[in-house]
Amino acid sequence: MPLRKLTNVTVLALDDSSAGNAFLTDAQQYRRELLAHCYRMTGSLHDAEDLVQETYLRAWKSYKGFEGKSSVRTWLYRIATNTCLTALEGRNRRPLPSGLGQPSSDPLGELHERHEITWLEPLPDAPRDDPSDPSVIAESRESVRLAFVAALQHLPPRQRAVLVLREVLQWKAAEVAEAVGTSTAAVNSLLQRARAQLDEIQPDRDGDALPPESPEAAGLLADYISAFETYDIDKLVDLLTADAVWEMPPFDGWYSGPADIITLSKTHCPADKAGDMRFLTTTANGQPVAALYMRNPQTGVHEAFQLHVLDARSAGITHVVAFMETSLFAKFGLPATFPDA
């Protein structure tokens, strides 16, 4: 049977039957929210894309057995959840450096790259043209913020699935039990343990994060970019909160407080003068992003270098994760070099 490309998801081509066409029409609208669901489960944009593709393949293969007892959307979520659980068997969690259990690092010390660790990745935001769309509700900003997704990675996969289905998607315990193949009592037990674990980790879910489109967040982002582009790094002290955290996977260190963050930037950043760094802006995980392009001293071209995902609050910037995986630029629709023209 031939293959057809559908909204970036490869599915087995359907015949011309009305049922097949109806499935395609109905199923494709849930791709974005299924991507967010698989991302919460795995902490990886790349893995989530593959798992959504696998979900659609599994759905088509079993579509003739779909009896319509639930909506297509619910049915796809069940398949996606079990696809994720299968994929997560035997895999290590995806952490951020601050989640490795080690104390904050010396900003004057040596940097250590740890490519053997599968790090947490950011998720590009989707356009929010219709806030009443179910995919927008399912992908609420709080449920994909980096702090929450990083906290989810501490949970065993089955607890992770139960917590996401119950608290993010607001499914009933009986629905979750059917989806993951267990009893309602077991679901309630798994949920209780998951909540206790998250309370211990204390993920940042206090709800005071600034929306990236707000004037306050835009102002913080603009001042943050200006500090780097003009190489006036000391300006960061006015933007960062006293307990701000900086980390940059695949380096395993993390740094706390404006003084250490500024020292780190001055000591280890390849730039040394104004103009060496240029930025484009976007959003990820419901947070503002500054995409850094560093000048290549050999060519003078500003090349993709880091994606800075900021946690912007009314008190200032509380957390920066500078992702150094440059392949993410394409995933965000960003060019490989800064468009100087």
PDB file of C-alpha atoms in Angstrom, residues 4 38 45 88 107 159 165 172 216 235-236 263 322:
ATOM      1  CA  ARG A   4       0.942   9.602   1.664  1.00  0.00           C
ATOM      2  CA  CYS A  38       4.111  13.017  23.386  1.00  0.00           C
ATOM      3  CA  LEU A  45      10.715  17.284  20.341  1.00  0.00           C
ATOM      4  CA  LEU A  88      10.049   4.745  27.119  1.00  0.00           C
ATOM      5  CA  PRO A 107      31.589  30.003  36.971  1.00  0.00           C
ATOM      6  CA  GLN A 159       2.984   7.701  36.717  1.00  0.00           C
ATOM      7  CA  LEU A 165      -4.110  12.308  31.467  1.00  0.00           C
ATOM      8  CA  LYS A 172     -11.763  10.652  34.567  1.00  0.00           C
ATOM      9  CA  GLU A 216       6.523  43.195  30.396  1.00  0.00           C
ATOM     10  CA  LYS A 235      23.346  45.023  32.602  1.00  0.00           C
ATOM     11  CA  LEU A 236      22.087  41.525  33.319  1.00  0.00           C
ATOM     12  CA  THR A 263      31.076  35.855  35.532  1.00  0.00           C
ATOM     13  CA  ALA A 322      20.605  28.005  26.725  1.00  0.00           C
TER      14      ALA A 322
END
